[in-house]
Every structure is written in structure tokens, then in C-alpha cells.
Tab-separated table of C-alpha atoms in Angstrom:
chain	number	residue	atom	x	y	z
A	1	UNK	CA	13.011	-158.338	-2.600
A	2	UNK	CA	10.181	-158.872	-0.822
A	3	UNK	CA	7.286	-156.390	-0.812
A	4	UNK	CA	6.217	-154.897	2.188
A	5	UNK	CA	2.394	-155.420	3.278
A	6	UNK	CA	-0.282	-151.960	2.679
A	7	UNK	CA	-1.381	-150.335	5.556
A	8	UNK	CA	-4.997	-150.755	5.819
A	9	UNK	CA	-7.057	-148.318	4.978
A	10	UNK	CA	-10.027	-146.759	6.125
A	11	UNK	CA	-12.559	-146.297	3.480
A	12	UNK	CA	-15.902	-145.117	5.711
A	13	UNK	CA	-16.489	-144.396	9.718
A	14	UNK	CA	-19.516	-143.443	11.247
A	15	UNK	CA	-20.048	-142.730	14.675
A	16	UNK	CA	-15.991	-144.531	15.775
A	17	UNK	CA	-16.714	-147.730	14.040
A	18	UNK	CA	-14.212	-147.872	11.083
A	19	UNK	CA	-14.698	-149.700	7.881
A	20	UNK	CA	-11.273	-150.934	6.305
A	21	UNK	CA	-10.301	-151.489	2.286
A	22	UNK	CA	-9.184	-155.244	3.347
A	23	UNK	CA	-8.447	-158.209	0.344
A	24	UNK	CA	-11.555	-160.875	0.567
A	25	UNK	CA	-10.083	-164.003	1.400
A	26	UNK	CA	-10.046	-166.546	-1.630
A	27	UNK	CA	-11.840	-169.429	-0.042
A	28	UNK	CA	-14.463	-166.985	0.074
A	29	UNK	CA	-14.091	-165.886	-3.045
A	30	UNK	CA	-14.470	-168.885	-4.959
A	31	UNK	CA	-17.324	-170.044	-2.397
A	32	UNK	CA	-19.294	-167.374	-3.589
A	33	UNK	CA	-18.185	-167.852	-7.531
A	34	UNK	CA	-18.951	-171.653	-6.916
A	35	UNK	CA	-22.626	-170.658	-5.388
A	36	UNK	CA	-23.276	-168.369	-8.475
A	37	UNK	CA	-22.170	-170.990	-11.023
A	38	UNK	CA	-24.194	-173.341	-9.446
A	39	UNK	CA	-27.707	-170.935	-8.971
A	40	UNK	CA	-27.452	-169.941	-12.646
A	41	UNK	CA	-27.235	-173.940	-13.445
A	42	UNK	CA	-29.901	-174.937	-11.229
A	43	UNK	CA	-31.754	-171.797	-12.545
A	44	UNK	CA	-31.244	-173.140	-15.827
A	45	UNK	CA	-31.943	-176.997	-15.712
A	46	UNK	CA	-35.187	-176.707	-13.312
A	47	UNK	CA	-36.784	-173.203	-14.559
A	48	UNK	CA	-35.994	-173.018	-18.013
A	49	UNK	CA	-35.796	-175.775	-19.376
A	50	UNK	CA	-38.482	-177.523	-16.896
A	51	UNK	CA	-35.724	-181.044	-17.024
A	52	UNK	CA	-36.357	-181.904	-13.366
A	53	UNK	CA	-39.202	-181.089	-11.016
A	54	UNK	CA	-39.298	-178.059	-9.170
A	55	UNK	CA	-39.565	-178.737	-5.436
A	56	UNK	CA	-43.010	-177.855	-5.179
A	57	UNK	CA	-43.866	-180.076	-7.882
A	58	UNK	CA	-42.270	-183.568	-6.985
A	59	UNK	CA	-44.270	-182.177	-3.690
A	60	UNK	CA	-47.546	-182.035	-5.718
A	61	UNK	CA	-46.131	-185.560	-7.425
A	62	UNK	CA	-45.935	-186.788	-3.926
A	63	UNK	CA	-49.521	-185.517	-3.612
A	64	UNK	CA	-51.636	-186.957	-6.271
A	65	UNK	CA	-49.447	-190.862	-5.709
A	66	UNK	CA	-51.050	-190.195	-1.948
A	67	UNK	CA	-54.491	-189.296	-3.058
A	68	UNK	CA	-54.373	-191.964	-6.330
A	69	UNK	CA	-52.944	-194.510	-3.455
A	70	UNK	CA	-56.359	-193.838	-0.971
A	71	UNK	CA	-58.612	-193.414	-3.741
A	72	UNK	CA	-57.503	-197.578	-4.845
A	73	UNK	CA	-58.367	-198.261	-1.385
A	74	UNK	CA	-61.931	-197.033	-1.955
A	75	UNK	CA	-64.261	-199.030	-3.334
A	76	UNK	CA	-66.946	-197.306	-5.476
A	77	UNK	CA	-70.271	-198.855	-6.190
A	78	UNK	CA	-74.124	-197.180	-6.149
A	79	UNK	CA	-74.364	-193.389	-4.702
A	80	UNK	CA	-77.000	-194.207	-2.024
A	81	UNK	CA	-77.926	-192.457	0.873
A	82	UNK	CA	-76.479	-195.505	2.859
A	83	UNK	CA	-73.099	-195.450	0.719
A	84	UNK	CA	-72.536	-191.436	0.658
A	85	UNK	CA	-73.073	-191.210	4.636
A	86	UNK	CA	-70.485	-194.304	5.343
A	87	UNK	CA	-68.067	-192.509	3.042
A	88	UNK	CA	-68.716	-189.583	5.250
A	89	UNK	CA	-66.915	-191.344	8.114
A	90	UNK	CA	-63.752	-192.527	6.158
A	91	UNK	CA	-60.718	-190.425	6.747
A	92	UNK	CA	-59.701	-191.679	3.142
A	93	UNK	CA	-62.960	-190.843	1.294
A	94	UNK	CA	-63.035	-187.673	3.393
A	95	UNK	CA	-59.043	-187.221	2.971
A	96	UNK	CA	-60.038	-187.707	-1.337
A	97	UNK	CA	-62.940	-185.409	-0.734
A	98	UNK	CA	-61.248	-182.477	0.781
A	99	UNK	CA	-58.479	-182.349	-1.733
A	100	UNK	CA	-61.269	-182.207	-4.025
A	101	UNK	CA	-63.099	-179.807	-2.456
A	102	UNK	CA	-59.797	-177.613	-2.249
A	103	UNK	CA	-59.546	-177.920	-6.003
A	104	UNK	CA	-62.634	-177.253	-7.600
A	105	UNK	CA	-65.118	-176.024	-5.205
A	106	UNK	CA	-63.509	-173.511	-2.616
A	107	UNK	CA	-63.483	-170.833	-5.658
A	108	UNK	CA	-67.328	-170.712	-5.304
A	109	UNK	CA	-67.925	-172.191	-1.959
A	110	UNK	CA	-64.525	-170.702	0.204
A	111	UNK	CA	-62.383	-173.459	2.096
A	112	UNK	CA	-64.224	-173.625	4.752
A	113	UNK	CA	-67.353	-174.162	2.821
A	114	UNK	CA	-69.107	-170.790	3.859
A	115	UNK	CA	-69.883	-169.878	0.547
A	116	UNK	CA	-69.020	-166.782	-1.696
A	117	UNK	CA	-70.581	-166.422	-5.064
A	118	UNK	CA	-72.080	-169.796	-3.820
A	119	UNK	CA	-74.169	-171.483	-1.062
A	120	UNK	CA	-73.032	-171.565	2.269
A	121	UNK	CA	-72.598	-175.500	3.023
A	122	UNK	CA	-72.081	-174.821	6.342
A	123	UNK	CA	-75.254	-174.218	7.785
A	124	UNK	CA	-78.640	-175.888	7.955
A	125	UNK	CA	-80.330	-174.157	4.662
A	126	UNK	CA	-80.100	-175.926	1.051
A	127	UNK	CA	-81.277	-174.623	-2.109
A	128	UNK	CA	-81.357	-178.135	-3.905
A	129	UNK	CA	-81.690	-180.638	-0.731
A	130	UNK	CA	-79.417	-181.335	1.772
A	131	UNK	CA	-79.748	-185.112	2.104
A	132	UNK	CA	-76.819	-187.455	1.242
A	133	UNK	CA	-78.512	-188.010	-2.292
A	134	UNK	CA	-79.505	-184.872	-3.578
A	135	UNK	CA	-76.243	-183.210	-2.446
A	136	UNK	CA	-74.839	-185.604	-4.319
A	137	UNK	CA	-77.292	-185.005	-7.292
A	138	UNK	CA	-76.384	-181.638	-7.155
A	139	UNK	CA	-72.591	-182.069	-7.089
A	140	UNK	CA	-72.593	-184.740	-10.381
A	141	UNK	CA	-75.352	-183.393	-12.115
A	142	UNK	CA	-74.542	-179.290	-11.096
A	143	UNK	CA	-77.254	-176.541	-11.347
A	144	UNK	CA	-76.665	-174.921	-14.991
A	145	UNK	CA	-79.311	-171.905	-14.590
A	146	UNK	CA	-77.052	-170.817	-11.399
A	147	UNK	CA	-72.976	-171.241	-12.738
A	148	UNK	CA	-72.684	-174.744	-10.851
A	149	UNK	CA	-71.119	-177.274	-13.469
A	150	UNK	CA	-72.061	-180.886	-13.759
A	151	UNK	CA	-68.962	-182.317	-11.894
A	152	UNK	CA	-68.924	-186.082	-12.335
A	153	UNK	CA	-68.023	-186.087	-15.940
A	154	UNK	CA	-65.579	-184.599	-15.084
A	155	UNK	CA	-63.919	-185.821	-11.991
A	156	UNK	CA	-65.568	-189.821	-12.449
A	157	UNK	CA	-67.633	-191.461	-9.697
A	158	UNK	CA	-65.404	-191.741	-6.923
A	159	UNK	CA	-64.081	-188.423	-6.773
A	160	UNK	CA	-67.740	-186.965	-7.286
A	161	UNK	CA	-68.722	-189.510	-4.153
A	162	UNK	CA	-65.754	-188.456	-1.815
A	163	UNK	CA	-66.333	-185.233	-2.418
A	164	UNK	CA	-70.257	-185.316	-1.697
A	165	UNK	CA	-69.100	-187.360	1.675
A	166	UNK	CA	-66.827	-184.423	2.221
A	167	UNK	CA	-69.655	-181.635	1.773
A	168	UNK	CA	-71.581	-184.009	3.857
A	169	UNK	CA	-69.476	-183.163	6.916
A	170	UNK	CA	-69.428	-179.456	6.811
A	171	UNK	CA	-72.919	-179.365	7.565
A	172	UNK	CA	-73.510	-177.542	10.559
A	173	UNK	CA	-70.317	-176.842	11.213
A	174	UNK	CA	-71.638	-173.020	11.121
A	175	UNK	CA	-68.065	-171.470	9.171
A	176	UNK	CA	-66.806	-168.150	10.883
A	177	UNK	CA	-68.492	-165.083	8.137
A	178	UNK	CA	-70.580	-167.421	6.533
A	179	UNK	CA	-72.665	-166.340	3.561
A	180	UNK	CA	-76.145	-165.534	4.665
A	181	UNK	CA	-78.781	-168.655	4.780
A	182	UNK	CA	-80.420	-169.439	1.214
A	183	UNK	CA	-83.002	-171.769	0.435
A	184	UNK	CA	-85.098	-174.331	3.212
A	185	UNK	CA	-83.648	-175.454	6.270
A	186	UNK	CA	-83.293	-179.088	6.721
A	187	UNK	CA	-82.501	-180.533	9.965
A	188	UNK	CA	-80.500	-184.068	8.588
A	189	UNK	CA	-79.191	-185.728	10.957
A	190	UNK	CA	-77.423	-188.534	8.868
A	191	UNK	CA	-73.668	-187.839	10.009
């Protein structure tokens, strides 16, 4: 005997529009079950038990092969004046240098350079000298007495040089909000 199909039933209306009681379909039902089992397994594998690389890591991966790659196109010799100023006007030293920058000194010195709890590198005024080489003395050898770190230690030569070429460009770029001007102005014009 075959059984007769349920009427369908309304469950909820609002307003003339009728909501009905009706049996999902079952491709849509396992659909979703397969989409669960598969979240809770990529859940698993990538978050828990860290086996493969997030996407925003085999992004940062990506990164650091891009930045390693440029920085063995560099060559690194003597921080001169000379050197520091035609590092300034490579896109890969200044590429090296910004990432740099982004790392370990926008915390103290904002993005853009502007400055927060330090110096605004953006404008003509420089508490330790704004030339090529005494930027660059600051940046490797860092100002204890005021927070600043010695960074070449840590981050080697060529990092500490591409960064000091990246500094190097901000000058006078005047950031938007700025910290106010500290120490002498220094008109450079080594660019």
C-alpha cells in the first residue's frame, strides 16, 4: 500500500508570507554533513595540531623567501655616507628596509615614520644627526639613555644598512600628525 504524501504545513506567517514544515533535501543534507566533517578536520590538522601552515603563514613563508631572495641580491660592504645614500635609491635595499622598518621600528617611530614615543623621522629635526652616517650610527649602535636598542647585533649589517637607507627616504616627507620637531634641524640634501 502505498502511503499517501503529508500536507504541508505551515509552521510561522508574518505579514502573508508563509513558512512551511518541508523535508530538507538529502543532497543538501549530506553537503552540509560533508562541510562540517571536513571544517572540524581542517580545524584539527592546521590549528591544533599546527601540521600544515595556516594560510597566513605559507603567506609570511612566501614573505621572508622574497625578502631573503632581494637581500642575496644586495651586496653589503662599508656603511659610508656614499654606500647608505646609493642604497637609498634601490627599490630592493629600500623594499629590505621597509619590511624592516615595519617590524621593529614602527612601534616607536609609527609606519609612516612620524614618531610616537620616538622621533619624528619625517621632518627636518634630528636629535643624534641626520646624515647618512650618523643615522646609521644611531640605528646599529641605538641610544641606551633614551629606550632605542642597539639594532645591528641584532638584525646583522645588511638589514641594519637597508633599513638606515629606508629611514633615509622619509626625510622630509613631513608624515600627516607628526610628532612635534625635537632636536637641530639639518637641511641634508643627500637623497
Amino acid at each position: 500500500m502505498k502511503e499517501e504524501p503529508k500536507p504541508d504545513t505551515v509552521i510561522h506567517e508574518v505579514d502573508g508570507i508563509a513558512e512551511y514544515d518541508n523535508k530538507l533535501p538529502n543532497w543538501w543534507l549530506y553537503t552540509l554533513y560533508g562541510s562540517v566533517v571536513v571544517a572540524v578536520g581542517y580545524w584539527y590538522l592546521y590549528q591544533t595540531t599546527g601540521f600544515g601552515n595556516t594560510p597566513a603563514q605559507a603567506y609570511q613563508e612566501e614573505l621572508d623567501r622574497a625578502a631573503a631572495a632581494q637581500a642575496m641580491q644586495l651586496q653589503v660592504g662599508e656603511a659610508t655616507p656614499e654606500s647608505l645614500t646609493a642604497l637609498s635609491r634601490d627599490p630592493n635595499a629600500l623594499a629590505l628596509g621597509k619590511s624592516v622598518f615595519t617590524a621593529t621600528c614602527a612601534a616607536c617611530h609609527r609606519n609612516d615614520g612620524g614618531g610616537t614615543v620616538g622621533p619624528n623621522l619625517t621632518d627636518e629635526f634630528w636629535l643624534h644627526g641626520g646624515a647618512p652616517e650618523k643615522v646609521f650610527k644611531t640605528i646599529a649602535l641605538g641610544v641606551p639613555d633614551k629606550g632605542m636598542p642597539a639594532w645591528q647585533a641584532q638584525l646583522g649589517a645588511l638589514k641594519t644598512q637597508a633599513v638606515t637607507a629606508y629611514v633615509l627616504t622619509l626625510r622630509g616627507t613631513n608624515a600627516a600628525g607628526g610628532k612635534a620637531p625635537q632636536g637641530e634641524r639639518e637641511t641634508l640634501s643627500a637623497r
